[in-house]
Amino acid sequence: MMDFPENPGRFTFDPGALQIGESVKLNEEIEANGYVVHLVGARKISSNELHFEFKSDGYLNGAMLHSSTSNGTSAGVVKDDSFTASLLFSEMPNDQIEVEITRLYYNASGPWSLEFHVAESMFANLPAANPTPAPVAPAAPTFTSQDPLFLEALAFSEKFTDSIVQGPGWVHMVSENTTETMQEGQTYPPPYYQEEQWIEIDPEGWVTRGLLTHWDVDKNILQRSVSVGKHNMNLTTGEAGEFPTYRLSLDWIPPELDYALSHGQTASREETTCEDGSPCLLITVVDTNVARRIWINIETGQQVKIQTSQQIPDGTENILFTQTFLSVERVETPPQDVLDVFSTVLFPAP
């Protein structure tokens, strides 16, 4: 393992160029403290996680990344002469970010002889651990747009969030995700999967536990991760990491719409009907040849569907990705099989 926080490798990347499930091939050589690291790809795994793929070059087997906009990182495993490293975000940036490579893991071999002596006091007279400080509430998002459409969407978003995030309990969310246009070589996520989240919040709205599962069309588990406090573990890949505690927010629309209206993108509204027959507000944001559509239930304020498409030069439209929220609800307690998952992982004390 090599740490070099004072002389990290640096590269830039724009998360806003990818939708959830999309990937892009890259070919960039990054100098990190005298070592050359080959960046070959990136994928937006979810609304708060980016995966970067690097060549192992025969000896590298992992990396730790850092960005001023992220709140966590994890290292993946070597597969087919490459490895991945992840950045976690409480809110995915929509603009270019700078990423630093601050640590590299590598394989080494040689005729070494190791000797060490354990001091008698190694496990005695240890200093008492400092008490864990109370979590600090993140700054409330600052929006700049005063456009009537933005204010309308903000009111709907706050209405729905207030109806769900109130007092201690559990929030259960299920969505189905369809990638109509798969990238060459893409194997994950598949063209269709369901995402299920169980999120426990305390009286102040802080997230205390969470379980995220990806299911395939036959209800087989594709991927599952569990979190307790600031600790997180992917039960499928074995990756573990930490990220700051946070308050649950369902305000998914305002940040994206505020950014679009503040950066010269076109936004429009249309009153239509949801798939269940309820009245819906359809907001369409267009940036060059990419369109983002968001359906909002007018009665509840819930965002019920998101769709990304691309305009082809011949005038046709290519649907890239669709996410449909099947349910977002408050529950007193999850099923026992969900609670049992938390007992399978022993996390450090918060």
Coordinates of C-alpha atoms in Angstrom, one line a residue:
M1 CA 0.0 0.0 0.0
M2 CA 1.3 3.5 -0.9
D3 CA -0.2 6.7 0.6
F4 CA 0.5 10.0 -1.0
P5 CA -2.0 12.6 0.1
E6 CA 0.5 15.4 -0.5
N7 CA 1.2 14.4 -4.1
P8 CA -2.0 12.7 -5.4
G9 CA -2.9 11.8 -8.9
R10 CA -5.6 14.1 -10.3
F11 CA -8.2 13.9 -13.1
T12 CA -11.5 15.5 -13.8
F13 CA -14.8 14.0 -14.6
D14 CA -18.4 15.2 -15.2
P15 CA -21.0 13.0 -13.5
G16 CA -23.7 14.9 -15.2
A17 CA -22.7 13.4 -18.5
L18 CA -24.0 10.0 -17.4
Q19 CA -27.4 8.8 -16.3
I20 CA -27.8 6.0 -13.7
G21 CA -26.7 2.7 -15.2
E22 CA -24.7 4.3 -18.0
S23 CA -20.9 3.9 -18.5
V24 CA -18.3 5.5 -20.6
K25 CA -14.9 4.2 -21.8
L26 CA -11.9 6.4 -21.0
N27 CA -8.2 6.3 -21.9
E28 CA -6.3 8.5 -19.6
E29 CA -2.8 8.2 -18.0
I30 CA -2.6 9.7 -14.5
E31 CA 0.7 10.4 -12.7
A32 CA 0.4 9.7 -9.0
N33 CA 3.5 10.3 -6.9
G34 CA 5.7 8.9 -9.7
Y35 CA 3.4 6.0 -10.6
V36 CA 1.4 6.0 -13.8
V37 CA -2.2 4.8 -13.4
H38 CA -4.4 4.0 -16.4
L39 CA -8.1 5.2 -16.1
V40 CA -10.1 3.1 -18.6
G41 CA -13.8 3.7 -17.7
A42 CA -16.5 5.2 -15.4
R43 CA -20.0 4.1 -14.5
K44 CA -22.8 5.9 -12.6
I45 CA -24.0 3.0 -10.4
S46 CA -26.7 4.9 -8.6
S47 CA -27.9 8.4 -7.7
N48 CA -25.0 8.6 -5.2
E49 CA -22.2 6.3 -6.4
L50 CA -19.6 6.5 -9.2
H51 CA -17.4 3.6 -10.2
F52 CA -14.0 4.3 -11.9
E53 CA -12.2 1.5 -13.6
F54 CA -8.3 1.3 -13.8
K55 CA -5.9 -1.1 -15.4
S56 CA -4.0 -3.3 -12.9
D57 CA -0.9 -3.3 -15.2
G58 CA 0.2 -6.6 -13.5
Y59 CA 0.7 -5.3 -10.0
L60 CA -1.9 -2.8 -8.9
N61 CA -5.0 -4.1 -7.1
G62 CA -6.8 -1.1 -5.7
A63 CA -7.0 2.6 -5.2
M64 CA -8.6 5.1 -2.8
L65 CA -10.1 8.2 -4.3
H66 CA -11.0 11.6 -2.9
S67 CA -13.1 14.5 -4.1
S68 CA -14.1 17.7 -2.2
T69 CA -17.7 17.0 -3.3
S70 CA -17.8 13.3 -2.1
N71 CA -18.5 11.9 1.3
G72 CA -17.0 8.4 1.0
T73 CA -14.9 6.1 -1.0
S74 CA -14.3 2.3 -1.4
A75 CA -11.9 0.1 -3.3
G76 CA -13.1 -2.8 -5.5
V77 CA -11.5 -6.1 -6.5
V78 CA -9.2 -7.0 -9.4
K79 CA -11.1 -8.6 -12.3
D80 CA -9.8 -9.2 -15.9
D81 CA -6.7 -7.2 -15.3
S82 CA -8.6 -4.2 -14.0
F83 CA -9.9 -2.9 -10.7
T84 CA -12.5 -0.4 -9.6
A85 CA -12.7 2.4 -7.0
S86 CA -15.8 4.2 -6.0
L87 CA -16.8 7.7 -4.8
L88 CA -20.0 8.1 -2.7
F89 CA -22.1 11.3 -2.7
S90 CA -25.0 12.5 -0.6
E91 CA -26.1 14.4 -3.7
M92 CA -24.5 13.6 -7.1
P93 CA -22.9 16.6 -8.7
N94 CA -24.2 17.7 -12.1
D95 CA -21.0 19.5 -13.1
Q96 CA -17.3 18.6 -13.6
I97 CA -15.4 17.5 -10.4
E98 CA -11.8 17.0 -9.6
V99 CA -10.9 13.5 -8.4
E100 CA -7.7 12.7 -6.5
I101 CA -5.9 9.3 -6.2
T102 CA -4.5 9.3 -2.7
R103 CA -3.6 5.7 -2.2
L104 CA -2.6 2.7 -4.3
Y105 CA -2.7 -1.0 -3.4
Y106 CA -0.2 -3.3 -5.1
N107 CA 1.2 -6.8 -5.1
A108 CA 4.8 -7.4 -4.3
S109 CA 7.0 -10.5 -4.0
G110 CA 10.6 -11.1 -2.9
P111 CA 12.9 -13.1 -0.6
W112 CA 12.1 -11.1 2.6
S113 CA 12.5 -12.2 6.2
L114 CA 10.1 -10.6 8.6
E115 CA 10.7 -10.4 12.4
F116 CA 8.8 -8.5 15.0
H117 CA 8.4 -8.5 18.8
V118 CA 5.1 -7.8 20.6
A119 CA 5.6 -5.4 23.5
E120 CA 4.0 -6.6 26.7
S121 CA 2.0 -3.4 27.0
M122 CA 0.7 -3.4 23.4
F123 CA -2.9 -4.2 24.5
A124 CA -2.7 -2.5 27.9
N125 CA -3.1 1.0 29.2
L126 CA -4.7 2.2 26.0
P127 CA -6.2 5.7 26.0
A128 CA -9.9 6.0 26.3
A129 CA -11.8 6.6 23.1
N130 CA -13.1 10.1 22.6
P131 CA -16.9 10.3 22.7
T132 CA -18.5 10.4 19.3
P133 CA -19.7 14.0 18.6
A134 CA -23.4 14.5 17.7
P135 CA -23.9 14.6 13.9
V136 CA -23.8 18.0 12.4
A137 CA -26.7 18.9 10.1
P138 CA -25.6 19.7 6.6
A139 CA -26.2 23.1 5.2
A140 CA -29.6 23.4 3.6
P141 CA -29.4 23.5 -0.2
T142 CA -29.3 27.0 -1.6
F143 CA -31.3 27.5 -4.8
T144 CA -30.9 30.5 -7.1
S145 CA -33.8 30.1 -9.5
Q146 CA -37.0 32.1 -9.0
D147 CA -38.6 30.7 -12.1
P148 CA -42.3 30.0 -11.6
L149 CA -41.8 26.4 -12.8
F150 CA -39.0 25.8 -10.3
L151 CA -41.0 27.3 -7.4
E152 CA -44.0 25.0 -8.4
A153 CA -41.8 21.9 -8.5
L154 CA -40.2 22.9 -5.2
A155 CA -43.6 23.2 -3.5
F156 CA -44.6 19.7 -4.7
S157 CA -41.3 18.2 -3.6
E158 CA -41.5 19.7 -0.1
K159 CA -45.2 18.6 0.2
F160 CA -44.3 15.0 -0.5
T161 CA -41.1 15.0 1.7
D162 CA -43.1 16.4 4.6
S163 CA -45.7 13.7 4.3
I164 CA -43.1 10.9 4.5
V165 CA -40.2 12.2 6.6
Q166 CA -42.0 12.9 9.9
G167 CA -40.9 11.3 13.2
P168 CA -39.0 8.0 13.8
G169 CA -39.8 5.0 11.7
W170 CA -39.1 3.3 8.4
V171 CA -39.4 4.5 4.8
H172 CA -39.8 1.8 2.1
M173 CA -39.1 2.7 -1.6
V174 CA -39.4 0.5 -4.6
S175 CA -38.6 1.5 -8.2
E176 CA -38.1 -0.3 -11.5
N177 CA -35.3 0.7 -13.7
T178 CA -35.0 0.1 -17.4
T179 CA -32.0 0.8 -19.6
E180 CA -33.3 0.8 -23.1
T181 CA -29.8 1.5 -24.7
M182 CA -27.0 -0.6 -23.2
Q183 CA -23.4 0.5 -23.7
E184 CA -21.0 -1.8 -25.5
G185 CA -19.6 -4.3 -23.0
Q186 CA -22.1 -3.3 -20.3
T187 CA -23.1 -6.2 -18.0
Y188 CA -24.3 -4.3 -14.9
P189 CA -26.8 -3.1 -14.3
P190 CA -28.9 -5.3 -16.6
P191 CA -31.5 -3.9 -18.9
Y192 CA -34.2 -4.2 -16.2
Y193 CA -34.0 -4.4 -12.4
Q194 CA -36.0 -3.3 -9.4
E195 CA -34.4 -1.3 -6.6
E196 CA -35.8 -1.7 -3.1
Q197 CA -34.7 0.4 -0.1
W198 CA -35.6 0.1 3.6
I199 CA -34.5 3.2 5.5
E200 CA -34.8 3.8 9.2
I201 CA -34.8 7.4 10.5
D202 CA -34.7 8.7 14.1
P203 CA -37.0 11.5 15.5
E204 CA -34.9 14.2 13.9
G205 CA -34.9 12.5 10.5
W206 CA -31.3 11.2 10.6
V207 CA -30.8 7.9 8.8
T208 CA -29.7 5.2 11.3
R209 CA -30.0 2.0 9.2
G210 CA -30.5 1.2 5.5
L211 CA -30.8 -1.8 3.2
L212 CA -30.6 -1.5 -0.6
T213 CA -31.3 -4.5 -2.9
H214 CA -31.3 -4.8 -6.6
W215 CA -33.7 -7.6 -7.9
D216 CA -33.8 -9.1 -11.4
V217 CA -37.0 -9.8 -13.3
D218 CA -37.3 -13.2 -11.6
K219 CA -36.8 -11.7 -8.1
N220 CA -33.2 -13.0 -7.7
I221 CA -30.9 -10.7 -5.8
L222 CA -28.4 -9.0 -8.1
Q223 CA -26.7 -6.8 -5.4
R224 CA -27.4 -5.9 -1.8
S225 CA -25.8 -3.5 0.6
V226 CA -26.4 -2.7 4.2
S227 CA -25.6 0.4 6.3
V228 CA -25.6 1.2 10.0
G229 CA -24.8 4.7 11.1
K230 CA -21.8 5.8 9.0
H231 CA -20.7 2.3 8.1
N232 CA -21.7 0.6 4.8
M233 CA -21.0 -2.8 3.3
N234 CA -21.9 -4.3 -0.1
L235 CA -22.9 -7.9 0.8
T236 CA -22.4 -8.9 -2.9
T237 CA -18.9 -7.6 -3.6
G238 CA -17.6 -7.4 0.0
E239 CA -16.7 -3.7 -0.4
A240 CA -17.0 -1.7 2.8
G241 CA -16.7 2.0 3.5
E242 CA -17.8 5.0 5.6
F243 CA -19.8 8.1 4.8
P244 CA -21.1 10.9 7.0
T245 CA -24.5 10.4 8.6
Y246 CA -27.3 12.4 6.9
R247 CA -30.9 13.4 7.1
L248 CA -33.3 11.7 4.7
S249 CA -34.5 13.9 1.9
L250 CA -36.8 13.1 -0.9
D251 CA -36.2 16.5 -2.6
W252 CA -34.8 14.9 -5.8
I253 CA -36.3 17.4 -8.3
P254 CA -35.3 20.9 -7.1
P255 CA -31.5 20.6 -7.4
E256 CA -31.6 19.3 -11.0
L257 CA -34.2 21.9 -12.1
D258 CA -32.4 24.8 -10.4
Y259 CA -29.2 23.8 -12.1
A260 CA -30.9 23.5 -15.5
L261 CA -32.6 26.9 -15.3
S262 CA -29.4 28.6 -14.0
H263 CA -27.3 27.2 -16.9
G264 CA -29.4 28.1 -19.9
Q265 CA -31.2 24.8 -20.4
T266 CA -34.8 24.7 -21.6
A267 CA -37.5 23.7 -19.2
S268 CA -41.3 23.3 -19.9
R269 CA -44.4 22.0 -18.1
E270 CA -47.4 20.1 -19.3
E271 CA -50.4 18.8 -17.3
T272 CA -51.1 15.2 -18.1
T273 CA -52.3 12.0 -16.6
C274 CA -50.2 9.5 -14.6
E275 CA -50.2 5.8 -15.5
D276 CA -52.6 5.2 -12.5
G277 CA -55.0 7.8 -13.8
S278 CA -54.1 10.5 -11.3
P279 CA -53.4 14.1 -12.6
C280 CA -49.7 14.6 -13.3
L281 CA -47.3 17.5 -14.0
L282 CA -44.8 16.6 -16.7
I283 CA -41.6 18.7 -16.6
T284 CA -39.2 18.4 -19.5
V285 CA -35.6 19.7 -19.3
V286 CA -33.6 19.8 -22.6
D287 CA -29.8 20.3 -22.8
T288 CA -28.6 20.3 -26.4
N289 CA -29.8 16.9 -27.7
V290 CA -30.6 15.2 -24.4
A291 CA -34.1 15.5 -22.7
R292 CA -35.0 14.7 -19.1
R293 CA -38.6 14.1 -18.3
I294 CA -40.0 14.1 -14.8
W295 CA -43.6 13.2 -13.9
I296 CA -45.0 14.5 -10.6
N297 CA -48.3 13.4 -9.0
I298 CA -50.2 16.7 -8.5
E299 CA -52.3 15.3 -5.6
T300 CA -49.4 14.0 -3.5
G301 CA -46.4 15.8 -4.9
Q302 CA -44.5 12.6 -5.4
Q303 CA -42.1 12.2 -8.3
V304 CA -43.4 9.0 -10.0
K305 CA -41.3 8.7 -13.1
I306 CA -38.0 9.9 -14.6
Q307 CA -36.9 9.3 -18.2
T308 CA -33.8 10.3 -20.2
S309 CA -33.8 10.4 -24.0
Q310 CA -31.5 11.5 -26.8
Q311 CA -32.5 13.3 -30.0
I312 CA -31.0 11.6 -33.1
P313 CA -29.9 13.8 -36.1
D314 CA -32.6 12.1 -38.3
G315 CA -35.3 13.5 -36.0
T316 CA -36.1 10.3 -34.1
E317 CA -35.8 10.0 -30.3
N318 CA -33.8 7.3 -28.5
I319 CA -35.0 6.4 -25.0
L320 CA -31.9 5.8 -22.8
F321 CA -33.2 5.2 -19.3
T322 CA -36.5 5.1 -17.4
Q323 CA -37.0 4.9 -13.6
T324 CA -40.5 4.4 -12.3
F325 CA -41.3 4.7 -8.6
L326 CA -43.7 1.9 -7.7
S327 CA -44.1 2.9 -4.1
V328 CA -42.7 5.3 -1.5
E329 CA -44.3 4.8 1.9
R330 CA -43.9 5.0 5.7
V331 CA -44.1 1.8 7.6
E332 CA -43.9 1.0 11.3
T333 CA -41.4 -1.9 10.9
P334 CA -40.0 -3.9 8.0
P335 CA -40.5 -7.7 7.6
Q336 CA -38.5 -10.0 9.8
D337 CA -36.3 -11.2 6.9
V338 CA -35.2 -7.6 6.3
L339 CA -34.3 -7.1 10.0
D340 CA -32.4 -10.4 9.9
V341 CA -30.0 -9.0 7.3
F342 CA -28.7 -6.4 9.7
S343 CA -27.8 -9.1 12.2
T344 CA -25.5 -10.8 9.6
V345 CA -23.0 -7.9 9.7
L346 CA -21.2 -6.7 12.8
F347 CA -20.2 -3.1 12.3
P348 CA -17.9 -1.1 14.7
A349 CA -19.6 1.0 17.3
P350 CA -20.7 4.3 16.0

